[in-house]
Coordinates of C-alpha atoms and ligand atoms in Angstrom, one line a residue:
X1 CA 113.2 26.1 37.2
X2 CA 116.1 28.1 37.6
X3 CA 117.2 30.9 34.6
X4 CA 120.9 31.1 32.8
X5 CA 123.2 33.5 33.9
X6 CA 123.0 34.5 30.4
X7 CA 118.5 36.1 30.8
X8 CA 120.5 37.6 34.2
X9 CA 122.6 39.4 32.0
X10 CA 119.9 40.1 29.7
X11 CA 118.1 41.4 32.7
X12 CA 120.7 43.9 33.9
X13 CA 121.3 45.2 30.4
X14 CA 118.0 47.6 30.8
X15 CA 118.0 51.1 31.7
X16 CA 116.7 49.9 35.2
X17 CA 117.5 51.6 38.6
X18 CA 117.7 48.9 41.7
X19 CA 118.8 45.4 42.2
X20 CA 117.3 42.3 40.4
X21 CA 116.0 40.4 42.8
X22 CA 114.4 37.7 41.1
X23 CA 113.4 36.3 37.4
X24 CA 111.3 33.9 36.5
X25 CA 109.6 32.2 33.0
X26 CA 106.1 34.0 32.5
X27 CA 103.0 33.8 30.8
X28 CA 101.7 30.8 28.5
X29 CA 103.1 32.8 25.2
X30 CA 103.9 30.5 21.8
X31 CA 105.9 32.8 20.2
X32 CA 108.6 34.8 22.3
X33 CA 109.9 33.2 26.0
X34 CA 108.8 36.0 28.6
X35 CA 110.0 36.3 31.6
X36 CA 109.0 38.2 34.6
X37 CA 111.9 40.4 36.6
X38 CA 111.8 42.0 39.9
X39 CA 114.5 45.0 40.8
X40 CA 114.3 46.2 44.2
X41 CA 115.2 50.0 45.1
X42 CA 115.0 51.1 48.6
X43 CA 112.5 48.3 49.5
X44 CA 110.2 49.1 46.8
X45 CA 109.4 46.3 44.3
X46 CA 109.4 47.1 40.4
X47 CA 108.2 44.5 38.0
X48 CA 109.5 43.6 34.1
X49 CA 108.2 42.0 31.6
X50 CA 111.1 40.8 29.7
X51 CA 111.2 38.8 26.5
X52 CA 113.3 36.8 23.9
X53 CA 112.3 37.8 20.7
X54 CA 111.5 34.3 18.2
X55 CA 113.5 35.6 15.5
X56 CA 112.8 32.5 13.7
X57 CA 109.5 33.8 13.2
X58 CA 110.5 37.4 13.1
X59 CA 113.6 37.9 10.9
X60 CA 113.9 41.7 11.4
X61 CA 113.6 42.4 15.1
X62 CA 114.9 45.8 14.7
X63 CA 112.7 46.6 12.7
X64 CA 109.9 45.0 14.9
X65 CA 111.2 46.9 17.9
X66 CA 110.9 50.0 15.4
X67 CA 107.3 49.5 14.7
X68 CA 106.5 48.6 18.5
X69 CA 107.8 51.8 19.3
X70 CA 106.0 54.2 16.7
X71 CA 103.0 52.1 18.0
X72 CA 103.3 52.3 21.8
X73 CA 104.4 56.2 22.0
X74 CA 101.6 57.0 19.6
X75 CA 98.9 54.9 21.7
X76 CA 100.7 57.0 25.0
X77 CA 99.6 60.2 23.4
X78 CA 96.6 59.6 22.3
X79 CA 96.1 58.3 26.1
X80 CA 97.7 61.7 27.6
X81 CA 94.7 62.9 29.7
X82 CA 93.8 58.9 31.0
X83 CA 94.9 58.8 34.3
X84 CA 95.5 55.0 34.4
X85 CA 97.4 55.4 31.0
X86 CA 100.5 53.2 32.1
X87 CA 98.3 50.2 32.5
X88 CA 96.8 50.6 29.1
X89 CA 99.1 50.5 26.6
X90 CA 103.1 48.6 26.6
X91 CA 105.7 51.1 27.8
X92 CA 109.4 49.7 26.6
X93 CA 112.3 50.4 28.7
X94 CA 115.6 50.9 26.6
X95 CA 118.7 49.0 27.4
X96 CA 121.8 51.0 29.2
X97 CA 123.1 52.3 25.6
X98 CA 119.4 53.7 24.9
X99 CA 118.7 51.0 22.2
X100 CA 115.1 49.5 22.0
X101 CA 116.2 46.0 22.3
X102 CA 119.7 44.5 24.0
X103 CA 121.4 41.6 21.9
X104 CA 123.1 38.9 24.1
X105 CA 126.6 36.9 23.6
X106 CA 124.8 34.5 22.2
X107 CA 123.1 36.6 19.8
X108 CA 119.3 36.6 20.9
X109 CA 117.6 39.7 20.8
X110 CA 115.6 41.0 24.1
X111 CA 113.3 43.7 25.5
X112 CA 111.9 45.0 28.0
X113 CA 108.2 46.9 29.3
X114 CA 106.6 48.0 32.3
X115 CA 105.0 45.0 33.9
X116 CA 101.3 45.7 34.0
X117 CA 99.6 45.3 37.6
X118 CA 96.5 43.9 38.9
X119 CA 95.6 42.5 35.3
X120 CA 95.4 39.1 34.0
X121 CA 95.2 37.2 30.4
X122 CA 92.8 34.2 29.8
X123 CA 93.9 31.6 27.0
X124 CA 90.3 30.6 26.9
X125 CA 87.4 33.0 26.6
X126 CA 84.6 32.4 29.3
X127 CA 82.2 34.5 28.4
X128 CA 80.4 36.9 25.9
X129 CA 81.1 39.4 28.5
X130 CA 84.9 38.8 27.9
X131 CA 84.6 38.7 24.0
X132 CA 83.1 42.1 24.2
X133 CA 85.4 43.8 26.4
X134 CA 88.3 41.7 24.1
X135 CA 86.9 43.6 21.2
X136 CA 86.7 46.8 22.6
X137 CA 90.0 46.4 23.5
X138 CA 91.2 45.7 19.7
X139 CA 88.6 48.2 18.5
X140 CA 90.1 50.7 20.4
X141 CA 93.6 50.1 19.2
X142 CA 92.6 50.3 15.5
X143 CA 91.2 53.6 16.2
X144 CA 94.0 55.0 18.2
X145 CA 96.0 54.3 15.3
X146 CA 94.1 55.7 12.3
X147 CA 96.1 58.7 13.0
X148 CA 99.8 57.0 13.6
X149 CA 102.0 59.7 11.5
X150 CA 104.0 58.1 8.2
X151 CA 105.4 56.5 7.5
X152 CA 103.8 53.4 6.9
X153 CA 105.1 50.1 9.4
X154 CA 107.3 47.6 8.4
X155 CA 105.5 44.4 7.1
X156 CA 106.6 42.1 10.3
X157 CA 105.7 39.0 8.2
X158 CA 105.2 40.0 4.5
X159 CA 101.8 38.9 3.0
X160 CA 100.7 37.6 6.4
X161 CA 97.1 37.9 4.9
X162 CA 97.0 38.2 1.5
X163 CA 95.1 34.9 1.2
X164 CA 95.0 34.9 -2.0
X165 CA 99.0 33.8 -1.8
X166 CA 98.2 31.5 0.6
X167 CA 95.4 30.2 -2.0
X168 CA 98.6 30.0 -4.8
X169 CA 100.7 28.0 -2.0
X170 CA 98.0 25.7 -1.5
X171 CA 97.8 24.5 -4.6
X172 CA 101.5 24.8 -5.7
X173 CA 101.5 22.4 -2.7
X174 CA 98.8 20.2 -3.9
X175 CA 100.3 20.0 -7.4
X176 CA 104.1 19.1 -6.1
X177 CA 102.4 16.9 -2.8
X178 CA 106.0 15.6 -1.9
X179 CA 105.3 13.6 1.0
X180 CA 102.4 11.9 -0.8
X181 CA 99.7 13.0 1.9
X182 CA 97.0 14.6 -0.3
X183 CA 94.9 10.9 -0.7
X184 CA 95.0 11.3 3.5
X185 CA 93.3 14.6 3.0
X186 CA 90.6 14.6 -0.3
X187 CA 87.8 15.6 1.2
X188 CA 89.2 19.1 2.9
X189 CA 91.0 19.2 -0.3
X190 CA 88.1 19.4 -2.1
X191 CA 86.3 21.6 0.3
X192 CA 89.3 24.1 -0.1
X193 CA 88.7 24.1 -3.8
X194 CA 85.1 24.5 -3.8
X195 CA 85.1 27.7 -1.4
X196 CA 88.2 29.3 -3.6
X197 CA 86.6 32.4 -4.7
X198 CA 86.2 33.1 -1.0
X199 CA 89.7 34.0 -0.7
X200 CA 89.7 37.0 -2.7
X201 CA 86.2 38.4 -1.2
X202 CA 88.2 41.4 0.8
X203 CA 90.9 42.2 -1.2
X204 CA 88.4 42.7 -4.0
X205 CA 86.2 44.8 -1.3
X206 CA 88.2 48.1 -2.0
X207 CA 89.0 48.7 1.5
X208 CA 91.2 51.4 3.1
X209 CA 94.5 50.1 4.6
X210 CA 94.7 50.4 8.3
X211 CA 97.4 49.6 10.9
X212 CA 96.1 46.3 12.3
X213 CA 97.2 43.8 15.2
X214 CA 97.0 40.8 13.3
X215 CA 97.0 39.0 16.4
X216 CA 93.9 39.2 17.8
X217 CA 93.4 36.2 20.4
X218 CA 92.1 36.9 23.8
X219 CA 95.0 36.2 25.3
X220 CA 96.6 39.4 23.9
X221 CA 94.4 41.8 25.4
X222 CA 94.9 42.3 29.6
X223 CA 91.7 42.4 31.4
X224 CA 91.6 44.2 34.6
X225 CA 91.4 42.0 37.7
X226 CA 88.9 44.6 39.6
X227 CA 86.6 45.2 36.8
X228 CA 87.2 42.6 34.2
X229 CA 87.6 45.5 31.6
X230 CA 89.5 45.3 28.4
X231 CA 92.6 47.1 29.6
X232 CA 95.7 46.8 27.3
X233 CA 96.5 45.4 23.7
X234 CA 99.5 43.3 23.6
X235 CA 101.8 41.2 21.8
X236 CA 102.8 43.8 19.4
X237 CA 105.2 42.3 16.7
X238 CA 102.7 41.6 14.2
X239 CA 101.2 45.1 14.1
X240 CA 101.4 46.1 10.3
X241 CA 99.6 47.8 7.6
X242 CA 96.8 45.2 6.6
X243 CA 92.7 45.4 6.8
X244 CA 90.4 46.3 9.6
X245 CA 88.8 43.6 9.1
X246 CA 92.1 40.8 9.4
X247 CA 92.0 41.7 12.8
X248 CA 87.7 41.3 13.5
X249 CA 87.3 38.1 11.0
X250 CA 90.4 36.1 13.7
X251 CA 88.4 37.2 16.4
X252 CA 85.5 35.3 14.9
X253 CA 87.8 32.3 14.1
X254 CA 89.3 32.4 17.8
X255 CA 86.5 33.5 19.9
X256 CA 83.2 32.0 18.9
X257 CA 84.1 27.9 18.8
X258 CA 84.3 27.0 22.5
X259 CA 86.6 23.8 21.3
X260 CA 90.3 24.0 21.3
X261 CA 91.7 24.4 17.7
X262 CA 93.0 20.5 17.4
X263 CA 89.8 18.9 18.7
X264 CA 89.5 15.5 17.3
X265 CA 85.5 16.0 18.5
X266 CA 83.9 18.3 15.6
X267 CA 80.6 18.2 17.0
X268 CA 82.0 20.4 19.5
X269 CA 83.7 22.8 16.9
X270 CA 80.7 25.6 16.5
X271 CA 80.5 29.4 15.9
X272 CA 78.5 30.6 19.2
X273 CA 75.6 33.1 18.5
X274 CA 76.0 35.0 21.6
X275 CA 79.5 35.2 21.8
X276 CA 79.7 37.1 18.0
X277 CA 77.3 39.3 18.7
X278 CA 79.5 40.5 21.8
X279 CA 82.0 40.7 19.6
X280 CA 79.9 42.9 17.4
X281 CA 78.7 45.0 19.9
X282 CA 82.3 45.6 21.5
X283 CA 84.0 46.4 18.2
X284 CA 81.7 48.4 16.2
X285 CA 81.3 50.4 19.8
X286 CA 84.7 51.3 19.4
X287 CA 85.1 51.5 15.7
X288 CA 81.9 52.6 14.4
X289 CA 83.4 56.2 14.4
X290 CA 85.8 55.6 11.9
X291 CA 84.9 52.6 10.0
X292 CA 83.9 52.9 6.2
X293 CA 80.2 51.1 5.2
X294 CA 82.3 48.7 3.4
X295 CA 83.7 47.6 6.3
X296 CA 81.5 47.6 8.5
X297 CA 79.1 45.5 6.1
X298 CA 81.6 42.8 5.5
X299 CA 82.2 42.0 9.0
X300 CA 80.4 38.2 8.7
X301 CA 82.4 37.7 5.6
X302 CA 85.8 38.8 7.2
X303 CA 85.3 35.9 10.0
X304 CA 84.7 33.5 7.0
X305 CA 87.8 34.8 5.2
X306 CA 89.7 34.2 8.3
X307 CA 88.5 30.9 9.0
X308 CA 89.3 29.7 5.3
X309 CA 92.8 30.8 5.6
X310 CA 93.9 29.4 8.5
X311 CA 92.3 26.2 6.8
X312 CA 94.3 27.2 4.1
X313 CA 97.2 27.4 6.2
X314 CA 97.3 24.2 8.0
X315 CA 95.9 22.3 5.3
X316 CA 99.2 23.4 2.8
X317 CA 101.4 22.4 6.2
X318 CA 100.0 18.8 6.3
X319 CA 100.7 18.5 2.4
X320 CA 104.1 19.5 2.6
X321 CA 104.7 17.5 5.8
X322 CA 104.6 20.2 8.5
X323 CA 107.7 22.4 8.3
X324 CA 105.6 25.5 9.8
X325 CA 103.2 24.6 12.5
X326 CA 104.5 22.7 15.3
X327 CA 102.5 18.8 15.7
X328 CA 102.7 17.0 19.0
X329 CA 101.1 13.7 17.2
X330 CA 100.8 12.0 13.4
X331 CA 98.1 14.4 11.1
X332 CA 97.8 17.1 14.0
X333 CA 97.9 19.6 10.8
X334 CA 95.1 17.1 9.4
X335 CA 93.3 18.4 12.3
X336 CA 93.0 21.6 12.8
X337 CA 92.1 21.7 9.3
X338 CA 89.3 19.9 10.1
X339 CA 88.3 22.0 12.6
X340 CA 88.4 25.2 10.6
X341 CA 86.5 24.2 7.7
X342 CA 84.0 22.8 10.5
X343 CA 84.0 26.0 11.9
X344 CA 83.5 27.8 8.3
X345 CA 80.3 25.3 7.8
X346 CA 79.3 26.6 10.9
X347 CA 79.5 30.0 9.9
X348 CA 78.0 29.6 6.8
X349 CA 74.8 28.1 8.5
X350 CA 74.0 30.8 10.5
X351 CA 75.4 33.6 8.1
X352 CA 71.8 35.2 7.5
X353 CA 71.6 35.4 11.2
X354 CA 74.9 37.2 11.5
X355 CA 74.8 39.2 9.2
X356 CA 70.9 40.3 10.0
X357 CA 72.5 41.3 13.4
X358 CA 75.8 43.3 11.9
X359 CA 73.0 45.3 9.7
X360 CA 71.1 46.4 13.1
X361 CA 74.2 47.0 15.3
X362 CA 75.7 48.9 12.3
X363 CA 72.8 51.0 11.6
X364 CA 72.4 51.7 15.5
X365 CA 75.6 51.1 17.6
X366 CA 75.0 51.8 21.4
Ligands
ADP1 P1 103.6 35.6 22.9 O1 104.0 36.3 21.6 O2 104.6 34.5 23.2 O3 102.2 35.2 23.0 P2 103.0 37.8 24.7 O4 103.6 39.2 24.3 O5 101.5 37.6 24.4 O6 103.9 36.7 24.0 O7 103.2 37.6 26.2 C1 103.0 36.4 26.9 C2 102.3 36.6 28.2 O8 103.0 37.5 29.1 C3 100.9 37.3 28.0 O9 99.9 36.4 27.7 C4 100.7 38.1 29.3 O10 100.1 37.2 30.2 C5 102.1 38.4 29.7 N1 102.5 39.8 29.5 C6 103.0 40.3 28.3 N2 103.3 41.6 28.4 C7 103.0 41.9 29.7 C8 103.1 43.2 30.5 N3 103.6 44.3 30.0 N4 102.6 43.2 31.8 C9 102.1 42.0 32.3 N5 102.0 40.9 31.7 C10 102.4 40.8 30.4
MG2 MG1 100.5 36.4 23.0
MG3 MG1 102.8 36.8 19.8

């Protein structure tokens, strides 16, 4: 498919010698359209990563572009004496004026990075080999940025993870239930009731505020081709102050289940033994360092938290007729519900298990 003159603009608006000598739609990203741009100079091939910022999602993207910069020039130094350090962490090119991102004539704001070579992102994870490195990778990042100067980051999405909001909007939801859904949905109704107090289980924790990713899927962390090593943390514009462990309980909700998050089959929706304890291993490796005991004891929890609030979340969506999350068919927020809170029994079953292993790796990491 063939791009508007208006991303051709868009491309030639960066601070990037040469001639463009292609563009093309990149990458299987929900959020922003990417776009991948090659500028020729004197037969040499440079690649850009270029995108279209959702400013539905994110209102501010100035202040977006302002936290992605504190965050990648930081990561650069703390990377100084890594001789691959291009490849692992975003570098953003500024447009001709020197401004972080370029606005178009029809008002969409873009940037721009270094492409990254020779390294790939999965949607799905294949292995516990590839949770580990994943969670290295995020590890990593939250220790790179325990020493990011003050100020503190913009909020990208205010009270992204304060479940206990979400908890409020649920049942403001519930109690209004304008489109009349809630008899479609008792029993995850009820299940969201009964497991309330779990909602407030880290915020009561008295846990240090940390700059956090808050996106932490697998496919926002490039592995390298060669090696299949955890390379570079991307994806940036939800990086905000929040809690260590935000970003480790979403890995637990997105890495362990090997079903997708709308499958209709439950019995396939399962938390995976092997695959949390990579993720175990490959965080507290990385994080062990700086990580308080409270933290590091509440890891099993955190991936519970998570789970519940994205219930939470798509549960409050269906009640109010889906004005957030996308649905490609009639109760699709109905169920991925479902499958969270199957994946929260899961988790619950095997929680002595989990949390026997946390106790060990914490006590030894290696
Ligand atoms: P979204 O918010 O839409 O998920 P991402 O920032 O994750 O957008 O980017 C979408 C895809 O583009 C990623 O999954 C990755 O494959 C690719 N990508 C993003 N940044 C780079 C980069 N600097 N170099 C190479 N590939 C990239
Ligand atoms: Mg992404
Ligand atoms: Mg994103």
């Amino acid at each position: 498919m063939s791009v508007s003159a208006v991303v051709h603009e868009a491309a030639r608006s960066f601070d990037i010698e040469g001639d463009l000598v292609s563009i093309e739609r990149y990458g299987s990203g929900h959020i922003n359209d990417s776009y991948c741009a090659a500028f020729d100079r004197g037969g040499a091939t440079t690649r850009f990563l270029m995108q279209r910022i959702n400013h539905r999602i994110f209102k501010q993207p100035l202040l977006l572009m302002e936290n992605i910069h504190r965050v990648t020039t930081h990561v650069a130094e703390q990377l100084s004496d890594d001789p691959d350090s291009d490849r692992r962490v975003l570098t953003l090119i500024p447009d001709r004026d020197g401004l972080l991102c370029h606005v178009d004539r029809e008002g969409e704001f873009w940037r721009a990075y270094k492409f990254i070579e020779r390294a790939h992102t999965y949607d799905t994870i294949q292995s516990p080999a590839q949770a580990f490195q994943a969670a290295k990778a995020f590890g990593q990042f939250q220790r790179m940025l325990v020493t990011l100067p003050a100020p503190r980051l913009h909020e990208t999405i205010p009270d992204f993870h304060n479940t206990p909001k979400r908890l409020e909007a649920f049942l403001r939801a519930l109690g209004a239930d304008p489109c009349n859904r809630a008899a479609e949905a008792r029993d995850e109704i009820a299940y969201a009731l009964e497991y309330q107090a779990l909602a407030s289980i880290l915020t009561d924790a008295d846990l240090p505020e940390r700059t956090i990713h808050a996106d932490t899927k697998i496919n926002n962390v490039l592995l390298d081709d060669a090696s299949g090593e955890g390379l570079c943390v991307i994806d940036l514009d939800t990086v905000m102050p929040g809690l260590s462990l935000h970003d480790f309980g979403d890995m637990v909700r997105t890495a362990t289940s090997p079903a997708a998050e709308d499958e209709l089959n439950l019995s396939k929706v399962r938390m995976q033994m092997p695959m949390f304890e990579a993720l175990v291993r490959g965080y507290l490796g990385s994080t062990a360092d700086f990580l308080s005991a409270g933290e590091k004891t509440l890891l099993v929890d955190a991936g519970k938290l998570i789970t519940y609030e994205q219930a939470l979340r798509f549960l409050t969506d269906f009640i109010l007729g889906d004005p957030y999350y996308k649905i490609a068919r009639e109760k699709h927020n109905l169920d991925r519900t479902r499958t969270q809170i199957a994946l929260l029994k899961s988790i619950n079953e095997q929680e002595d298990a989990m949390q026997r292993f946390v106790d060990r790796i914490a006590a030894s990491p290696s």
